[in-house]
mmCIF file of C-alpha atoms in Angstrom:
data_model
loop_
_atom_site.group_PDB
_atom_site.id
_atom_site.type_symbol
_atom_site.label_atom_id
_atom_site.label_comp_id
_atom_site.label_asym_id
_atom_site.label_seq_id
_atom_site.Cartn_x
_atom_site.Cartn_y
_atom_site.Cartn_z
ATOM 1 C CA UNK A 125 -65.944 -8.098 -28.313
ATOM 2 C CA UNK A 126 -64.531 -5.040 -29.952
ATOM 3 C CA UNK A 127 -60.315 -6.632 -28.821
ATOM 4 C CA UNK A 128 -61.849 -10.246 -30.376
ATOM 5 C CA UNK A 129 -62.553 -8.315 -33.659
ATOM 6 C CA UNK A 130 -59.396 -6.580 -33.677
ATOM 7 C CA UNK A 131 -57.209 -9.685 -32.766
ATOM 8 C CA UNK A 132 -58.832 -12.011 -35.369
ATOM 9 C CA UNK A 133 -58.391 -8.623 -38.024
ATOM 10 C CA UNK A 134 -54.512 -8.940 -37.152
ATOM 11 C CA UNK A 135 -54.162 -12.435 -37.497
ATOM 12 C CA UNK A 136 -55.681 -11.788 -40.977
ATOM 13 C CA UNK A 137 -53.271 -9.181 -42.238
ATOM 14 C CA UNK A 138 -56.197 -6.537 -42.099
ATOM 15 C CA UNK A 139 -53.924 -3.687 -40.001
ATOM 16 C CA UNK A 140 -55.739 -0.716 -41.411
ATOM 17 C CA UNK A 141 -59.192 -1.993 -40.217
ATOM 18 C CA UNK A 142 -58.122 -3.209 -36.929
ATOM 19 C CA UNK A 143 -56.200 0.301 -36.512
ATOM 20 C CA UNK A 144 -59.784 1.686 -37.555
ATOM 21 C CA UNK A 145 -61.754 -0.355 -35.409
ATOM 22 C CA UNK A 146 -60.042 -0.282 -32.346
ATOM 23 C CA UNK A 147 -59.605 4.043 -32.731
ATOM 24 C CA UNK A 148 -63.371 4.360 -32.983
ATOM 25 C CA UNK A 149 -63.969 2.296 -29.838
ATOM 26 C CA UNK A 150 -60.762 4.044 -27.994
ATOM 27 C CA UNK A 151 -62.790 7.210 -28.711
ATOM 28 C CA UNK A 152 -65.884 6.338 -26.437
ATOM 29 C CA UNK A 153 -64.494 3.161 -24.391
ATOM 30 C CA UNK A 154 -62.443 2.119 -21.442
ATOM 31 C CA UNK A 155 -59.259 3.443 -21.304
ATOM 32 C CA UNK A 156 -57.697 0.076 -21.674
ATOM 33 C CA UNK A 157 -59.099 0.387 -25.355
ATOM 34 C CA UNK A 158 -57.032 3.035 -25.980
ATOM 35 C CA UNK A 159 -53.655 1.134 -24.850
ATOM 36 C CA UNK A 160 -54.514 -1.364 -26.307
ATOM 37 C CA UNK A 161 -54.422 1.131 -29.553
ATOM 38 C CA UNK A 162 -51.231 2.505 -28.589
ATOM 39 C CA UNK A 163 -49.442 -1.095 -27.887
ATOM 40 C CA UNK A 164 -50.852 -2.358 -31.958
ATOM 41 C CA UNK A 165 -49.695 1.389 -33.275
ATOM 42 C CA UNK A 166 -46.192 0.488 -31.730
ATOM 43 C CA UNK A 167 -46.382 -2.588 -33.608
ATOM 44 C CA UNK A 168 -46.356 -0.636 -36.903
ATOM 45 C CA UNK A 169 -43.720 1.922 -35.710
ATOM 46 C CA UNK A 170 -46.386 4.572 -35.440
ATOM 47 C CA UNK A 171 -44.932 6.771 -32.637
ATOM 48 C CA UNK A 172 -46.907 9.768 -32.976
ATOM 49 C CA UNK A 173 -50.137 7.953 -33.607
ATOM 50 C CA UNK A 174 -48.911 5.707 -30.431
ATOM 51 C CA UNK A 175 -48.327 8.853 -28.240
ATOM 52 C CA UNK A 176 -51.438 10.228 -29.162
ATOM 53 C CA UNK A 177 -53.405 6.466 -28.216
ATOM 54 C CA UNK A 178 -51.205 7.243 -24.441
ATOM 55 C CA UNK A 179 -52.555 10.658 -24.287
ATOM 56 C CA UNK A 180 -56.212 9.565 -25.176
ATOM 57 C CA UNK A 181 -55.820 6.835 -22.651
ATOM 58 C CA UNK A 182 -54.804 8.907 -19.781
ATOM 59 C CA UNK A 183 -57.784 11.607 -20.728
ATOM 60 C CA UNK A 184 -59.799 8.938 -20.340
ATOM 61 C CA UNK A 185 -58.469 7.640 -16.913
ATOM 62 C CA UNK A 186 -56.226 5.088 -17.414
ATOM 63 C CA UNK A 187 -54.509 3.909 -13.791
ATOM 64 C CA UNK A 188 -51.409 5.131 -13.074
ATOM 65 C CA UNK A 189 -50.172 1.648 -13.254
ATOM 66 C CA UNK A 190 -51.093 1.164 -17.010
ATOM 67 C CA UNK A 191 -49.703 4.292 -17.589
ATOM 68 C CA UNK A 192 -46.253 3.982 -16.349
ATOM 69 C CA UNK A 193 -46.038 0.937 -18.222
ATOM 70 C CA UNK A 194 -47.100 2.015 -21.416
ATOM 71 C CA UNK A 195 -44.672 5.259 -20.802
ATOM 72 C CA UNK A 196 -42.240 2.088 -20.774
ATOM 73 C CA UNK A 197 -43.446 0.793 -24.116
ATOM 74 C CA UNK A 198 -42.898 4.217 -26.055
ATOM 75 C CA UNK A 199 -39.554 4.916 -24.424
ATOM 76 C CA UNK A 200 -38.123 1.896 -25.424
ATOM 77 C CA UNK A 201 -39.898 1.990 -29.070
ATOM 78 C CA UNK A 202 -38.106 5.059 -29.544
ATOM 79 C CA UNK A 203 -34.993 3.554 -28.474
ATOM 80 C CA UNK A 204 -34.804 5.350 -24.961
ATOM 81 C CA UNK A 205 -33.719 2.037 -23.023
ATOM 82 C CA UNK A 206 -32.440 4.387 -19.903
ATOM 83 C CA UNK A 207 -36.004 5.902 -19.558
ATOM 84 C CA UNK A 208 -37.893 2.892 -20.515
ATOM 85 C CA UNK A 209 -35.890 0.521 -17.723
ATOM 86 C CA UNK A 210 -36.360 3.382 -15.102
ATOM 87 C CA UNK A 211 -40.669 3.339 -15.645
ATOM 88 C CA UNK A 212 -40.337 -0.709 -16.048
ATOM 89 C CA UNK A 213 -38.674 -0.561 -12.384
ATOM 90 C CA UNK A 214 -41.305 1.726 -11.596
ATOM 91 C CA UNK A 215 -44.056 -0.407 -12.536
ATOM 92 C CA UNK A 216 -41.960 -3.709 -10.351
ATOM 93 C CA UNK A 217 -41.866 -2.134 -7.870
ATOM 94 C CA UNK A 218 -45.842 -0.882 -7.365
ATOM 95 C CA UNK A 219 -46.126 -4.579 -8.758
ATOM 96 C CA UNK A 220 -43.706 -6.936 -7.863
ATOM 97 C CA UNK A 221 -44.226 -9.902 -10.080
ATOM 98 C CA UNK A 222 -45.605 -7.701 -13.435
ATOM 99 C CA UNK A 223 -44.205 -10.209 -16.012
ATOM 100 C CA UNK A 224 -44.032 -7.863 -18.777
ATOM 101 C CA UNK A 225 -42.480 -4.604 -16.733
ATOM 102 C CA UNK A 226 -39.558 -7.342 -15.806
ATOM 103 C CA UNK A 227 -39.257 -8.860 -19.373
ATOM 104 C CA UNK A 228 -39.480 -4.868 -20.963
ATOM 105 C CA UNK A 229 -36.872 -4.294 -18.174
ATOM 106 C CA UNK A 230 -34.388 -7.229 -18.933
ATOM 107 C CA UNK A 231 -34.719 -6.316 -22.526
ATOM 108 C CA UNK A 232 -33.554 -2.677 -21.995
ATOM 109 C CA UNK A 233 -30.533 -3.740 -19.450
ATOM 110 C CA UNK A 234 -29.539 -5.899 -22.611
ATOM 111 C CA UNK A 235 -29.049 -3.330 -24.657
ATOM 112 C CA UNK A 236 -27.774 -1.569 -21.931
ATOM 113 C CA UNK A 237 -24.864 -3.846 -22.089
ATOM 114 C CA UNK A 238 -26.206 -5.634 -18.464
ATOM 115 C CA UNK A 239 -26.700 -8.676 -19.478
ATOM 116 C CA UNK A 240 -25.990 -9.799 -15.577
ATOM 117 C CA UNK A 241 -28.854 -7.701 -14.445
ATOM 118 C CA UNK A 242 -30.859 -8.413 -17.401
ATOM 119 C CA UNK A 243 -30.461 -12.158 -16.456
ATOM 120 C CA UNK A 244 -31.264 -11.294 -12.681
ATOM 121 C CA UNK A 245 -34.521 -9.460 -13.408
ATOM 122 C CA UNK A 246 -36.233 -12.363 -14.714
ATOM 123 C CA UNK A 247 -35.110 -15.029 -12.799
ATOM 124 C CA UNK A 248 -36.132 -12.403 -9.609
ATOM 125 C CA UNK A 249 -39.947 -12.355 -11.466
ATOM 126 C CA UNK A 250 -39.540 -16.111 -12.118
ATOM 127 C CA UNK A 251 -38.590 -16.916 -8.567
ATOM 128 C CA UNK A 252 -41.213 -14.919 -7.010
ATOM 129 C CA UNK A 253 -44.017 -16.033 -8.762
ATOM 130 C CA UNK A 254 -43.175 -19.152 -10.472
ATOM 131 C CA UNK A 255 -46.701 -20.265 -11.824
ATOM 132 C CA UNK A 256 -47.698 -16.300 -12.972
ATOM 133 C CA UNK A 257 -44.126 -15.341 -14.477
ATOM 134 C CA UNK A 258 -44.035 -18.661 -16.322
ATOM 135 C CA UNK A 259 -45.086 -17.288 -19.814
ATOM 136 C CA UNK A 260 -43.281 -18.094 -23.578
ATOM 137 C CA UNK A 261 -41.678 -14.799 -23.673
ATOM 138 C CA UNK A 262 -40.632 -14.670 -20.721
ATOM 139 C CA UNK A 263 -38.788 -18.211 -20.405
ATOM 140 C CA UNK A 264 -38.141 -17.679 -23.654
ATOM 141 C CA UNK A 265 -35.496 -14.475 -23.321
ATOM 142 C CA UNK A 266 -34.256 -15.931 -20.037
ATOM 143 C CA UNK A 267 -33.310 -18.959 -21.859
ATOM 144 C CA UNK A 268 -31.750 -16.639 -24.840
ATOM 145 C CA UNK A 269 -29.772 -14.782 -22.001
ATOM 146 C CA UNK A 270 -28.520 -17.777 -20.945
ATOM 147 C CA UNK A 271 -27.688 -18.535 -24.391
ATOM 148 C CA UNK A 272 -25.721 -14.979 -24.088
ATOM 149 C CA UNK A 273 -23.754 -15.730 -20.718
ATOM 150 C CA UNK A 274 -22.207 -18.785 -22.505
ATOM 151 C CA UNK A 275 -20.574 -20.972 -19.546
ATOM 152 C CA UNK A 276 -23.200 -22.735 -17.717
ATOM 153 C CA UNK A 277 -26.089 -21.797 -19.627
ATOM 154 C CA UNK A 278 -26.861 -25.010 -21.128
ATOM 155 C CA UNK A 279 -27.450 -26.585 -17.262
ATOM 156 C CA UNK A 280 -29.471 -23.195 -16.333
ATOM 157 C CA UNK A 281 -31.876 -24.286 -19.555
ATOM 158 C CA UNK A 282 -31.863 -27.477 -18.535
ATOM 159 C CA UNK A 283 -32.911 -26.335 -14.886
ATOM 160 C CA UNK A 284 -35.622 -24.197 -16.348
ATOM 161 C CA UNK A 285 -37.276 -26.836 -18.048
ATOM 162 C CA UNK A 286 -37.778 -28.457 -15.319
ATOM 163 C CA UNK A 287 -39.421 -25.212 -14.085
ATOM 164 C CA UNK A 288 -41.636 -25.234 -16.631
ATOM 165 C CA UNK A 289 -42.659 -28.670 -15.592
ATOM 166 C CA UNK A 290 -43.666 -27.817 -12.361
ATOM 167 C CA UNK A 291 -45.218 -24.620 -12.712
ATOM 168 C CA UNK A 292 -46.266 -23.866 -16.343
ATOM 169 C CA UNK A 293 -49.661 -24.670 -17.752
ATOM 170 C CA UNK A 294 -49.488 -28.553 -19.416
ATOM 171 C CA UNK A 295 -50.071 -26.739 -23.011
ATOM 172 C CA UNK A 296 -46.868 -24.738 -21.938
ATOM 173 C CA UNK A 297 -44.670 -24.796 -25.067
ATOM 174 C CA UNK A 298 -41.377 -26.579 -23.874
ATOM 175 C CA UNK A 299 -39.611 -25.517 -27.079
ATOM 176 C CA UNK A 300 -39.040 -21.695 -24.862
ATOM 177 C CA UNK A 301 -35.846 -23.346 -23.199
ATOM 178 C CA UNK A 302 -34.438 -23.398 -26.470
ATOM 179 C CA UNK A 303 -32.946 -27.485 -25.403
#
């Protein structure tokens, strides 16, 4: 109830509330409550107030899992991408087809200047688990690499599409190939 109130307090432009809202319940709830604090505080830029939603969340017993993740998250909010792609590997490799490590990853080997490998981390995701790794962001920046790689990127887009018409949900948003 609590991450309803919050989300329909963001969609509303009511940030202070929501920040309010969601640190009260952070304070007594499951750790998840507290990432999910951290993750809106990194949506403001709030680093210190983020780092301090982390360190709440790990008092409170967040998994290791979570917490390698969300390590990820402040690393590459404060413009670490060398850290933040070594914990988004991390978190691949204790899970193999985690979406968002692999999109967090192929964002940080982009500014790494690897666009290759940024390219090859989520097609690897996409590949592996075509029907769970078929989210908008993820096709989404694939499609924008291959919007980066010039050369055959138009037929790779093309190809994806017709991934998302095998695998994605039927309310899938086609417009992510960016066609």
């Amino acid at each position: 109830v609590t991450i309803a109130l919050v989300n329909a307090l963001v969609e509303q432009g009511e940030y202070r509330p929501a920040r309010r809202l969601l640190g009260d319940a952070a304070k007594k709830g499951p750790p998840a409550l507290a990432l999910a604090l951290m993750r809106l505080h990194l949506t403001f830029g709030a680093i210190e107030a983020a780092e301090n939603a982390l360190a709440l969340s790990e008092k409170r017993g967040a998994s290791s899992e979570a917490l390698i993740l969300h390590r990820g998250f402040l690393a590459l909010a404060k413009g670490d991408h060398g850290p933040a792609a070594d914990l988004f590997t991390e978190a691949l490799s204790k899970e193999a087809g985690n979406v968002t490590a692999a999109t967090n990853l192929a964002l940080c080997l982009l500014y790494s200047k690897q666009l290759v490998r940024a390219v090859e981390t989520l097609e690897n995701v996409i590949r592996a688990e075509p029907c769970k790794a078929m989210t908008y962001p993820a096709v989404f920046n694939l499609c924008t690499l291959y919007d980066l790689q010039g050369g055959e990127g138009h037929h790779k887009k093309q190809m994806m599409r017709s991934l998302v018409k095998m695998f994605a949900p039927e309310d899938f948003d086609v417009a992510a190939c960016k066609l």
